[in-house]
XYZ file of C-alpha atoms in Angstrom:
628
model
C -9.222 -5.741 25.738
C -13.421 -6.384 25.843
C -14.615 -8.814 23.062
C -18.084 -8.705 22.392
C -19.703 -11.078 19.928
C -22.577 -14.625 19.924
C -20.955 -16.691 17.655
C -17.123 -18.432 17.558
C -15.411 -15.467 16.587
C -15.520 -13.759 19.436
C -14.336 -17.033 21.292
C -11.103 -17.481 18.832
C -10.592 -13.221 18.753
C -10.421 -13.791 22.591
C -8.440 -16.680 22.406
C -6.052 -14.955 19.891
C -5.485 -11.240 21.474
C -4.426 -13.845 24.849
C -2.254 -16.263 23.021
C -0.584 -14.246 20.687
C -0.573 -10.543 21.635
C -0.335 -11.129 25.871
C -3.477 -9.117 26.322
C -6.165 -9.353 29.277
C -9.492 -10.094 28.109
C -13.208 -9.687 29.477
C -15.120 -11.493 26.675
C -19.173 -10.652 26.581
C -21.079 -13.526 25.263
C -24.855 -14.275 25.561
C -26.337 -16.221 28.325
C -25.716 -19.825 27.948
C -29.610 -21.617 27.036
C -31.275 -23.437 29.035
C -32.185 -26.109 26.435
C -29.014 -28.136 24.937
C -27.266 -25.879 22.967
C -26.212 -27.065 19.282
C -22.912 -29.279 19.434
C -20.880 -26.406 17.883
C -22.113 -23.932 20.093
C -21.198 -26.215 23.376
C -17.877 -26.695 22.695
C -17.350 -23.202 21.697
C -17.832 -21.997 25.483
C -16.310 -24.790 26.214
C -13.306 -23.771 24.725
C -13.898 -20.595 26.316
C -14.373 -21.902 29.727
C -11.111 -23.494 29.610
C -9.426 -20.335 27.894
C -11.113 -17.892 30.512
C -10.939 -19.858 33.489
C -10.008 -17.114 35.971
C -6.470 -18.927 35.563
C -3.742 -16.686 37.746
C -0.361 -17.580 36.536
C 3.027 -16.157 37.081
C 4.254 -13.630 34.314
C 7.936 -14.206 32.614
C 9.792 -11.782 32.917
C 12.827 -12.862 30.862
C 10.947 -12.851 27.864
C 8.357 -10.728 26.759
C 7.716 -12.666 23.836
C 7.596 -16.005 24.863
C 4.839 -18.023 25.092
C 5.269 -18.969 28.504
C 4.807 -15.275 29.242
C 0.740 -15.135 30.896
C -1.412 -12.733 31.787
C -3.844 -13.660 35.009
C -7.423 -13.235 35.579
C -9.405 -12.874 32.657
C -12.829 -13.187 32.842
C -16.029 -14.246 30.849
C -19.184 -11.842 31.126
C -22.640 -13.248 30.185
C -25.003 -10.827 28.521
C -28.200 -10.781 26.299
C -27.184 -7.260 24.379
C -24.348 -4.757 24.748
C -26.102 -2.254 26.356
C -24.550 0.527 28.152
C -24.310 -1.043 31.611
C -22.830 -4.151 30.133
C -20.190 -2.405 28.656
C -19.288 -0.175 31.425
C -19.219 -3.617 33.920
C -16.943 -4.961 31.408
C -14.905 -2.225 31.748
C -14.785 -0.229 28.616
C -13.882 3.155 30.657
C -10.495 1.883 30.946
C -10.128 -0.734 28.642
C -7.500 0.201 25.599
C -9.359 -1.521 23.092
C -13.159 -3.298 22.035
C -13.975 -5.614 19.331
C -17.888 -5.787 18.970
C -18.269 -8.886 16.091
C -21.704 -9.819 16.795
C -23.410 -10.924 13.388
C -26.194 -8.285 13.814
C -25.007 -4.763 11.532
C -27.131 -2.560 13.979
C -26.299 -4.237 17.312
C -22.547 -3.614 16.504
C -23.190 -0.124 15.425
C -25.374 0.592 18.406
C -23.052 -0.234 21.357
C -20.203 1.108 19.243
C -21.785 4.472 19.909
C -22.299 4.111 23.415
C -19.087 2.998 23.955
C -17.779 5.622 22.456
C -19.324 8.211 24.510
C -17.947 6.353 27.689
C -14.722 6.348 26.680
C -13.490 8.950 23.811
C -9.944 7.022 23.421
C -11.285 3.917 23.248
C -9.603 1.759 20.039
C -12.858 0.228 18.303
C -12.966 -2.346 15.457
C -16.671 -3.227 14.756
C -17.549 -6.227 12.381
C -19.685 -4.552 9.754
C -21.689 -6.852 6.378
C -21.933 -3.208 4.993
C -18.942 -2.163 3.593
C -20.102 1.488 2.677
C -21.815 1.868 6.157
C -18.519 0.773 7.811
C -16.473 3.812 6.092
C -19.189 6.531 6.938
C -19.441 5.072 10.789
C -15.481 4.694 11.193
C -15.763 8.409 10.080
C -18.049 9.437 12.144
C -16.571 7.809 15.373
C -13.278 8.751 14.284
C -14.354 12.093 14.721
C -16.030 11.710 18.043
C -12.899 10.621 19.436
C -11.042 13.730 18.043
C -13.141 15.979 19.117
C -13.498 14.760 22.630
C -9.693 14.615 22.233
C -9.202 18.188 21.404
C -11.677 18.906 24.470
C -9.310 17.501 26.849
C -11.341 14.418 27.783
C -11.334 10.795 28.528
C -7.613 11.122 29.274
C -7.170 7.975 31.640
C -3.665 6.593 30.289
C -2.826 5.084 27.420
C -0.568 6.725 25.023
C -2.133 9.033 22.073
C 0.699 9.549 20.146
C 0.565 8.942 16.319
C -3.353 9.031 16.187
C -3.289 5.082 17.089
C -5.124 5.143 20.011
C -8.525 5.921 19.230
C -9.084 4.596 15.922
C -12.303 3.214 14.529
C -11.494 0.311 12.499
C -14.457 -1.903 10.278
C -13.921 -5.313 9.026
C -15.276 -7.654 7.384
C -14.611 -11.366 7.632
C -15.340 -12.222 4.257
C -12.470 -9.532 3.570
C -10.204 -10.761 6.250
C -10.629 -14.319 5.448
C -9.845 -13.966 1.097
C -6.186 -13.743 1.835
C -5.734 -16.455 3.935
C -7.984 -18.768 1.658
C -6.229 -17.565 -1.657
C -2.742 -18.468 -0.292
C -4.291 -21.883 0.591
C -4.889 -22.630 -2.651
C -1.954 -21.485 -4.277
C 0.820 -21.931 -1.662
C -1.159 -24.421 0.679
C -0.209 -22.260 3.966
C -3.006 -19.652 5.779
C 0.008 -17.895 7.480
C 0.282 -15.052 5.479
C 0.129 -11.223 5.636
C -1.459 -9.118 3.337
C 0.842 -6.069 3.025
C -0.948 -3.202 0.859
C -2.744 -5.963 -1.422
C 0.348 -8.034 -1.564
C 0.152 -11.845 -0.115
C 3.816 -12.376 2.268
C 4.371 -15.684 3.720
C 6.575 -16.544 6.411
C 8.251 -20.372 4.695
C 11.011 -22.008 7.182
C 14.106 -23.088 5.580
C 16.195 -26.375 6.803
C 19.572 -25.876 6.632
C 21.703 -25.264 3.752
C 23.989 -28.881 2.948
C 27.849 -28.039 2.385
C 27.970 -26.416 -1.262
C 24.689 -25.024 -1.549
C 23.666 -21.359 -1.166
C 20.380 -20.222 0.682
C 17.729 -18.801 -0.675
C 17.760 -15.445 1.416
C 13.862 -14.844 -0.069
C 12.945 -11.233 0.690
C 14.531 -11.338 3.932
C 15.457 -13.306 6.937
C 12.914 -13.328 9.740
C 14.235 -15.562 12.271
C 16.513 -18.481 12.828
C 14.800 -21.723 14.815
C 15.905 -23.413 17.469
C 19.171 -25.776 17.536
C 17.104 -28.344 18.499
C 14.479 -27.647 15.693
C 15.443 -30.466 13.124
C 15.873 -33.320 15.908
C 12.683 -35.187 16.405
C 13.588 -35.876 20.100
C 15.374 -32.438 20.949
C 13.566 -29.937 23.131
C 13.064 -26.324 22.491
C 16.278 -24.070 23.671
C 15.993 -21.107 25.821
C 16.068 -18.032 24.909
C 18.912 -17.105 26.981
C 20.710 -20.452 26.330
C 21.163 -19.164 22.658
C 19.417 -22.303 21.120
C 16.074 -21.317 21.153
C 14.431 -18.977 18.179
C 16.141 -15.893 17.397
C 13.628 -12.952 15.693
C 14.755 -10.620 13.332
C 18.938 -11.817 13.339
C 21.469 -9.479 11.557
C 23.315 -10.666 8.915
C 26.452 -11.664 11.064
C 24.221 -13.494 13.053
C 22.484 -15.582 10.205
C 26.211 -16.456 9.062
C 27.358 -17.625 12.439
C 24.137 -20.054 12.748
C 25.460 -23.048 10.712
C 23.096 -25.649 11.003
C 19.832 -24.334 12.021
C 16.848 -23.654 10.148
C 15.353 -20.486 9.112
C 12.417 -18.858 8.544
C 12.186 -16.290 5.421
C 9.575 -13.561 3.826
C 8.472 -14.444 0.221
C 5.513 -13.420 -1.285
C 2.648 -15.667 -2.658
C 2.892 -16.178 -6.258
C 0.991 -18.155 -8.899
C 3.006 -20.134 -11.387
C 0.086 -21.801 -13.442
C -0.950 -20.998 -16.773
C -1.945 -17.505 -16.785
C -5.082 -15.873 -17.772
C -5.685 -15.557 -21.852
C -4.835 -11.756 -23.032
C -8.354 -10.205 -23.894
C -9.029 -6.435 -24.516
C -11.636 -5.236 -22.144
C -14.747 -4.476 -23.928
C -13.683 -6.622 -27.073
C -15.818 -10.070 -27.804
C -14.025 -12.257 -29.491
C -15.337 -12.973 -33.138
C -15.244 -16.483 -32.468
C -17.687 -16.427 -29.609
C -20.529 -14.893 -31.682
C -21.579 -17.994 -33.914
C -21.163 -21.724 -32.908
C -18.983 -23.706 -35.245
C -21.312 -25.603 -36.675
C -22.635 -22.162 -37.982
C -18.904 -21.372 -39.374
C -19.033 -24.433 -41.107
C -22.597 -23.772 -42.787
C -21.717 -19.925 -43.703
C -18.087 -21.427 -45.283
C -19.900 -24.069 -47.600
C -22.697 -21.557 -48.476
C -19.395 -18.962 -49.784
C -17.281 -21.618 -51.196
C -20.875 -22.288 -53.039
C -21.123 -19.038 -54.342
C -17.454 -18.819 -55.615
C -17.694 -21.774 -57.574
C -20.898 -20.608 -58.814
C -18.916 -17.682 -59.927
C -16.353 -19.054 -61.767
C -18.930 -21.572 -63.423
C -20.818 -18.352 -64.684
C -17.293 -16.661 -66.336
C -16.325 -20.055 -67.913
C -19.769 -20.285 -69.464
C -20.499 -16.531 -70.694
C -16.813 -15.409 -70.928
C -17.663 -12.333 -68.341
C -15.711 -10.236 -66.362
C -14.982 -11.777 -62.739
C -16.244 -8.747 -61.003
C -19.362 -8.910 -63.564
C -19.651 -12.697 -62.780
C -20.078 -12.472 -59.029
C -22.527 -9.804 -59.325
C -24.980 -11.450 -61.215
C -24.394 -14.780 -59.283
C -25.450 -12.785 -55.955
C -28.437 -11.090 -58.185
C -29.788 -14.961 -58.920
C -28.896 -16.106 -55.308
C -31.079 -13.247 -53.503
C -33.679 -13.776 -56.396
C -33.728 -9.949 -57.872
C -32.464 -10.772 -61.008
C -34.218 -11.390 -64.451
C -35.003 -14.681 -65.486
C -32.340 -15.845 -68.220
C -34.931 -16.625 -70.586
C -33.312 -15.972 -74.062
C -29.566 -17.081 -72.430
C -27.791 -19.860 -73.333
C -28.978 -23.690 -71.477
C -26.037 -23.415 -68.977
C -26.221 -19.622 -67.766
C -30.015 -20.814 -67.545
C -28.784 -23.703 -65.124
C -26.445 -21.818 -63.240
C -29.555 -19.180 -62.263
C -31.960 -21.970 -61.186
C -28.281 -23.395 -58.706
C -28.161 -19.894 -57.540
C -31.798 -19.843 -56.529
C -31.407 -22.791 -54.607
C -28.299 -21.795 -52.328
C -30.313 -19.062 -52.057
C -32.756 -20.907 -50.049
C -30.345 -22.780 -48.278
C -28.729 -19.385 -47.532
C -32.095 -17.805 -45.581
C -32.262 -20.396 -42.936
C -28.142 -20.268 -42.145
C -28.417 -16.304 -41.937
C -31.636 -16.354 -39.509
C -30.178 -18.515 -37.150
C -26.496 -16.398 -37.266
C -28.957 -13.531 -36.527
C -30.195 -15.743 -33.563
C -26.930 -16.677 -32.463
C -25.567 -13.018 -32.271
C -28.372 -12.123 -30.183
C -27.877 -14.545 -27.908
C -24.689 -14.277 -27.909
C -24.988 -10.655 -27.054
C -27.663 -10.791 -24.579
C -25.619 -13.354 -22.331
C -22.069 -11.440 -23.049
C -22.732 -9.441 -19.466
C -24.152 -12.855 -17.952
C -22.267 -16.034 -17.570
C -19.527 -17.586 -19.284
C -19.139 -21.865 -20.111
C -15.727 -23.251 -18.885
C -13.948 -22.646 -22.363
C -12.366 -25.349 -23.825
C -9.161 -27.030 -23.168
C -8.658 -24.894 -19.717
C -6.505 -26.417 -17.351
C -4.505 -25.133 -14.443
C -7.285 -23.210 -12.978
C -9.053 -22.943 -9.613
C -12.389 -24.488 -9.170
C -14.334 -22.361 -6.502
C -17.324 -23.470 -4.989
C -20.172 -21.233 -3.619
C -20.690 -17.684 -4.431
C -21.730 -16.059 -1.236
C -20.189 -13.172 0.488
C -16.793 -15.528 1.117
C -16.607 -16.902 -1.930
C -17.163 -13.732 -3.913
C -14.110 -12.001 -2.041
C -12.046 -14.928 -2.698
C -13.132 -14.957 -6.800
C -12.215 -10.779 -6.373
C -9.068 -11.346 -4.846
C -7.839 -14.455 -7.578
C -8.835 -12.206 -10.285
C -6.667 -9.372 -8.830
C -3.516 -12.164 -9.109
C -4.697 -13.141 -12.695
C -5.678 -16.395 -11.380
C -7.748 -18.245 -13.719
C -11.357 -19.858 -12.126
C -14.268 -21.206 -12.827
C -16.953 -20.989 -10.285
C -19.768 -23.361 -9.276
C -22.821 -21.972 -7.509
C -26.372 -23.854 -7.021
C -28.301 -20.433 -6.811
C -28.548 -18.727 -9.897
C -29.292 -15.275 -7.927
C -26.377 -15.963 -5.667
C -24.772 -12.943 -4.194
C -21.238 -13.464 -6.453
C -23.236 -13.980 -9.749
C -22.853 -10.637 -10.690
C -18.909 -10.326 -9.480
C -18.752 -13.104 -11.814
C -20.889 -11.540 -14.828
C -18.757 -8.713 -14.425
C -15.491 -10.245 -14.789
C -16.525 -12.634 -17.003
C -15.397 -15.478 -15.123
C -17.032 -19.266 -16.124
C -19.611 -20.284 -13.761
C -21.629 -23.781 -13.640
C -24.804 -23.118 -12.305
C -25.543 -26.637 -10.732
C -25.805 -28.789 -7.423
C -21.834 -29.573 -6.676
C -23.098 -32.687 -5.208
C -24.950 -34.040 -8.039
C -23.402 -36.329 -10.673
C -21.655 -34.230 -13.472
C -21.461 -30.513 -12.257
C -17.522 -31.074 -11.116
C -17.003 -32.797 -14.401
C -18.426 -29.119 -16.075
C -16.297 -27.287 -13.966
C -12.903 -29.257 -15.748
C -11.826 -30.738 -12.344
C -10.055 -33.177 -13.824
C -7.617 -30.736 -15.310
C -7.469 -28.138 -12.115
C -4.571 -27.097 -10.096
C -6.590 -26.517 -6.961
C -10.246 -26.635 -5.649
C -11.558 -23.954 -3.050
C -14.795 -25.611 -1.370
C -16.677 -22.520 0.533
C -20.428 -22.990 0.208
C -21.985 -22.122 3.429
C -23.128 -26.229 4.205
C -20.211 -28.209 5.541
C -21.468 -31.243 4.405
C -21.413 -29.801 0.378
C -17.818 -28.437 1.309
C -16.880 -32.128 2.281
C -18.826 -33.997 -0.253
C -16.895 -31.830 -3.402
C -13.804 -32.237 -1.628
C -14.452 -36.650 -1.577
C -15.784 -36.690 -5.255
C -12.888 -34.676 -6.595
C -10.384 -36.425 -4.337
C -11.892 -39.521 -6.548
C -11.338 -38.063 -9.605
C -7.961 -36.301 -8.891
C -6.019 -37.603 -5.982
C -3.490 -35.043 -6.570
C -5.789 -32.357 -6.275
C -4.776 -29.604 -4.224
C -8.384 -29.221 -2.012
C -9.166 -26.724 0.465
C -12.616 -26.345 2.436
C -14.417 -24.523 4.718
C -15.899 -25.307 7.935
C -17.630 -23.349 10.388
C -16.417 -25.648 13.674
C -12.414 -25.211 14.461
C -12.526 -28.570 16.000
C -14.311 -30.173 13.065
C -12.013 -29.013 10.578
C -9.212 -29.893 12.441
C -10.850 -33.829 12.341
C -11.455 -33.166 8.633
C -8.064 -32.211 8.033
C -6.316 -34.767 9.998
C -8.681 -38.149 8.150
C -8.122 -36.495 4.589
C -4.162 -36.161 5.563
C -4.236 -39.340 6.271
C -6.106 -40.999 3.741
C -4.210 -38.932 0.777
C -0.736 -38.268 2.010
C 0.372 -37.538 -1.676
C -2.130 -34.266 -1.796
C -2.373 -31.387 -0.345
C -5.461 -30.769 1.983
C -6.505 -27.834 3.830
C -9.849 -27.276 6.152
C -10.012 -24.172 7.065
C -12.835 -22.234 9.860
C -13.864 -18.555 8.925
C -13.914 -17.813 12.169
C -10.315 -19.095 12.941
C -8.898 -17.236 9.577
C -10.370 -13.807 10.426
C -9.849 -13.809 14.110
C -6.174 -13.068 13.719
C -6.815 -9.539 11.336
C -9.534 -8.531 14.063
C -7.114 -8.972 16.656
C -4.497 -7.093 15.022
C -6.632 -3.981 14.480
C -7.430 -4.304 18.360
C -3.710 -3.488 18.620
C -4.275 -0.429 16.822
C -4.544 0.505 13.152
C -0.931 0.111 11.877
C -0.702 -3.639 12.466
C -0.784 -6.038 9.327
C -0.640 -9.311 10.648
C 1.142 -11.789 13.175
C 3.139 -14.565 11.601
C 3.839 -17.806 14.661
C 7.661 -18.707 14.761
C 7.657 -21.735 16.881
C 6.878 -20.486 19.949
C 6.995 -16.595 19.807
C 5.341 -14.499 17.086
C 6.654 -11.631 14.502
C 3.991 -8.605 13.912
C 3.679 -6.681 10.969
C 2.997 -3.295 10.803
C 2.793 -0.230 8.630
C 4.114 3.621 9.812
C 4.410 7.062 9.097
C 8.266 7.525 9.658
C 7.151 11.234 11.343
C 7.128 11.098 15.407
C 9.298 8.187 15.801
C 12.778 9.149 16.836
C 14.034 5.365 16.190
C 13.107 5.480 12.772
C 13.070 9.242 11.492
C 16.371 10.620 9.984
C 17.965 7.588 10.146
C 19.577 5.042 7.560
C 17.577 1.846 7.002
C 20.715 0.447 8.255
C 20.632 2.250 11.471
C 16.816 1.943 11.752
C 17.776 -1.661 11.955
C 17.868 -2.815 16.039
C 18.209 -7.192 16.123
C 15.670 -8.667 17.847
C 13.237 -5.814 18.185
C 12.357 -4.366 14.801
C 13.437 -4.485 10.958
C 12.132 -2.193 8.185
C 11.002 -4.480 5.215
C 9.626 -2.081 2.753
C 9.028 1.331 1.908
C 5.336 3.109 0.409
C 6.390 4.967 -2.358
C 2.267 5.578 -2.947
C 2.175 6.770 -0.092
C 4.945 10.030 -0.534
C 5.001 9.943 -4.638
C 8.538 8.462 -5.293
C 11.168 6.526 -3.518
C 14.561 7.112 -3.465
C 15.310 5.984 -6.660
C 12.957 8.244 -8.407
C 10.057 5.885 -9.219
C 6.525 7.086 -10.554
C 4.043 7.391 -7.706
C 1.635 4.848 -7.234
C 4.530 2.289 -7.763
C 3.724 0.294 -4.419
C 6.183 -1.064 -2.313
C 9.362 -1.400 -2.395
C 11.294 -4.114 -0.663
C 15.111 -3.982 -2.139
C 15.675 -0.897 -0.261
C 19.349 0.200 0.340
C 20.693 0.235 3.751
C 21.899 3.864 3.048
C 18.579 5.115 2.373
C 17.772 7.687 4.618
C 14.128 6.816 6.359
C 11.973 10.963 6.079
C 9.357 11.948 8.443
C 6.768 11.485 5.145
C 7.635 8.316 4.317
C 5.280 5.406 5.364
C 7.439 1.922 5.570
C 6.218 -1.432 6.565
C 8.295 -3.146 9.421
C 8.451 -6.056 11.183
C 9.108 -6.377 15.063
C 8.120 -8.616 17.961
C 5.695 -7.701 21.082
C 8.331 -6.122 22.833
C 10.138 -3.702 19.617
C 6.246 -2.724 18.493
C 5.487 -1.808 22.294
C 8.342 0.323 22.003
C 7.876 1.889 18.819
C 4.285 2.697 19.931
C 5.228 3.946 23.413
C 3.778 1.493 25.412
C 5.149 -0.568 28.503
C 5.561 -3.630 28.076
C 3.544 -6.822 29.750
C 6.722 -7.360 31.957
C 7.011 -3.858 32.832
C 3.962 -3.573 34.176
């Protein structure tokens, strides 16, 4: 694997595809400076230096999934731009897969071309700000590599099978990062997966007392060590049965009796949901204020009794009545010169709500206008809201996070400083509340209804904003569930383990962009059908999506069969992707996760499975770190 990137992503993508996935790594980074680099910077290479060290360690072979299992001699490469002799000294003829992340659009772009020509079947994930760019280039490069394919070229190894190899894959990391953030906030765990736009979290489970029945959750992904629940017990072997056991069978999670286990369930809200509201529709409410109401009701109940006053005086028909009365109030009627003294006073009344009417209806036609003209802009934190999620800065993180808490029917209100902020017109558009304010002046929290929040998402570009907010509304809400972004890994860490400290009632997360996206970039390195990785103690469970068609452990067999302990597990079944499932369900439906063990797995359908290093190397036909 080559990594290619100048800021700490690439570092913790490197750091990730070696600690997780077992993969050797050449990482390109500039040249170091000559003048003292910035603090975060230093320890950032750092970091690296110690990760890269040209360590050569013995592999495991017992285990392929084991932590303890090492890859030697990886290597750190120091260059100004990817140009196309850096890239072939890095070794991108015969590397499997390359991750160019550097924060520059057309650098990424640029090298993602050459390194296509040098090597067709090349896997490529390219971090791309330009989302519509990034589907026209993974097109484009997608085809390169087919056609090169169909040529006969660049074959040097590798396996091709399934169209995995040689994918182009763009990503964002403001994309990558909403999931992890939203589940923050709502579950207060990053580990998650996002499976086809739904949030899955991996939640371990002590074990069930005498009497009580586990919650099985979606299903069972592992059972932890023996030794898990005793402070001063060591980690089991493998071998010795007591260490972590992925993907048990049901027999197996019966026979564990005391140990702890780790099961799927997927990330829900359970706070007040968002108020029903036809799209389109303004509420009549919204258009005057209610001090206006209040003026427009006097100035009718006015007229009514002026009404009735009129048909107790003249003895006239109620319909008759209020006629004339509006006649005298607008001032077009005749003067009541030969009528009786109290008709006479009832006209000159009449004339003088009439006055009193003109100014009311000018400003209701002022109100409706403004009303109107700010119906597309933004929206005041509505009265009496509570439950919500107060999410600070609107920039290309924060505006993927608001997207993605709308999608769950979350309900926010946003607080941005810069009125021509990137996520101002998400928000416009969804007509979600925004503050436009300072978050660390006096007040603008208050506006926000912090007091009465569920959970505050801090992810303004400036750390020192992101920990102010979180300190003020710690003051004001202990309890508050507070999450915050920092650029430097090792600052949040600090961050998180002083505000843990300090509030050990609450729930605090700090959270590094770079250390949330890494593990989605590093996942598409692996090729195109991984999901995410999920940590069990000290192995890891990947989750990936296939098309049943090629893959003779899957295709034409039960779910039941498909089923092999310890290697792989199908979780849930596509039906967009085919039309229906087997129960007959419209198309479009999503996935499905109940699915019967004697449902018969077709060469269309697309499931989503999870498996460890070892079962995914397998399903992908690949060798295997110890085999090598």
């Amino acid at each position: 694997m080559v990594v290619c990137g100048d800021d700490g992503l690439a570092h913790r993508l490197a750091a990730e595809l070696r600690g997780v996935y077992r993969e050797q790594v050449v990482l390109v980074v500039p040249p170091a400076r000559r003048t003292p680099p910035q603090p975060m910077a230093g320890r950032a290479r750092a970091a690296s230096a110690a990760l890269f060290g040209r360590m050569v360690t013995a592999v495991n072979r017992g285990t392929g999934d084991s932590d303890d299992t090492l890859v030697p001699d990886e290597r750190v490469m120091e260059a100004a731009d990817p140009t196309e002799a850096v890239l072939a000294d890095a070794g991108v003829d015969r590397a499997a897969a390359l991750a160019l992340v550097y924060d520059d659009d057309e650098t990424n772009i640029r090298a993602a071309l050459t390194a296509r020509r040098l090597n067709p079947r090349l896997r490529l994930v390219l971090r791309l700000y330009n989302r519509r760019l990034g589907q026209h280039i993974e097109e484009l490069l997608d085809q390169a590599a087919e056609l090169a394919a169909a040529a006969g070229r660049g074959g040097h190894g590798g396996h091709a099978g399934h169209g995995a190899d040689f994918t182009t894959t763009v990503l964002s990391d403001a994309d990558t990062t909403a999931p992890a953030l939203v589940a923050t906030a709502l579950v207060g765990t990053s580990k998650v997966v996002d499976a086809e736009g739904l949030l899955l979290r991996a939640v371990e489970r002590r074990p069930p007392r005498p009497g009580e029945v586990a919650d099985p959750g979606l299903c069972t992904l592992a059972l932890l060590s023996a030794t898990s629940n005793d402070p001063a017990g060591a980690e089991g072997s493998e071998d010795s049965g007591d260490g972590p056991r992925l993907l048990p069978d049901a027999e197996a999670v019966a026979a564990a009796t005391g140990r702890g286990t780790v099961v799927l369930e997927q990330v829900s809200y359970s706070g007040p949901p968002l108020p029903a509201r036809r799209a389109g529709v303004m509420p009549f409410a919204s258009l005057f204020s209610a001090r206006l109401r209040w003026s427009l009701a006097g100035l009718v109940a006015a007229v009514v009794a002026l009404a009735v006053a009129l048909i107790v005086v003249t003895d006239d028909h109620p319909l008759h009545a209020i006629y004339i009365t509006l006649l005298d109030l607008f001032a077009i009627n005749e003067p009541a010169l030969g009528a009786p003294t109290g008709q006479q006073v009832l006209q000159l009344l009449s004339g003088l709500v009439g006055l009193l009417l003109l100014p009311v209806l000018l400003a209701a036609v002022l109100e409706a206008l403004g009303t109107f003209r700010t119906a597309s802009a933004l929206r005041r934190p509505p009265r009496g809201l509570s439950g919500h999620v107060v999410l600070l800065g609107l920039g290309k993180i924060g505006t993927r996070v608001l997207t993605r808490l709308r999608e769950l029917h979350i309900p926010v209100v946003c607080v941005e400083a810069d009125p021509e902020a990137r996520g101002m017109a998400v928000a416009r558009r969804l007509r979600v509340p925004v503050v436009v304010g300072d978050v660390t002046q006096e007040g603008v929290l208050e506006s926000a209804k912090i007091h009465r929040a569920d959970a505050l998402l801090a992810l303004t570009s400036v750390d020192t904003t992101n920990l102010e907010a979180v300190l003020y509304a710690r003051s004001v809400r202990p309890d508050l569930r507070a999450v915050l972004r920092l650029y430097d890994d090792d600052f949040a860490k600090a961050v998180y383990r002083t505000l843990r400290t300090a509030h050990p009632a609450a729930l605090t997360r700090s959270r590094s962009v770079s250390h949330l996206a890494a593990p989605a970039f590093a996942g598409a390195m692996m090729g195109r059908q991984i999901l995410g990785a999920i940590p069990v103690e000290r192995r890891v469970l990947l989750f990936a999506a296939f098309v049943v068609n090629g893959h003779p452990q899957l295709e034409g067999r039960t779910v039941a069969e498909a089923f092999r302990p310890g290697a792989w597990r199908v979780l849930a079944l596509d039906t967009a992707a085919r039309g229906a499932d087997a129960r007959g369900e419209a198309p479009g439906s999503g996935l499905v996760w109940d699915l019967p063990d004697t449902y018969v797995l077709r060469a269309g359908d697309r499931v989503v499975l999870a498996a460890t290093r070892r079962g995914l190397a397998e399903l992908l036909g690949r060798r295997t770190r110890s085999s090598r």
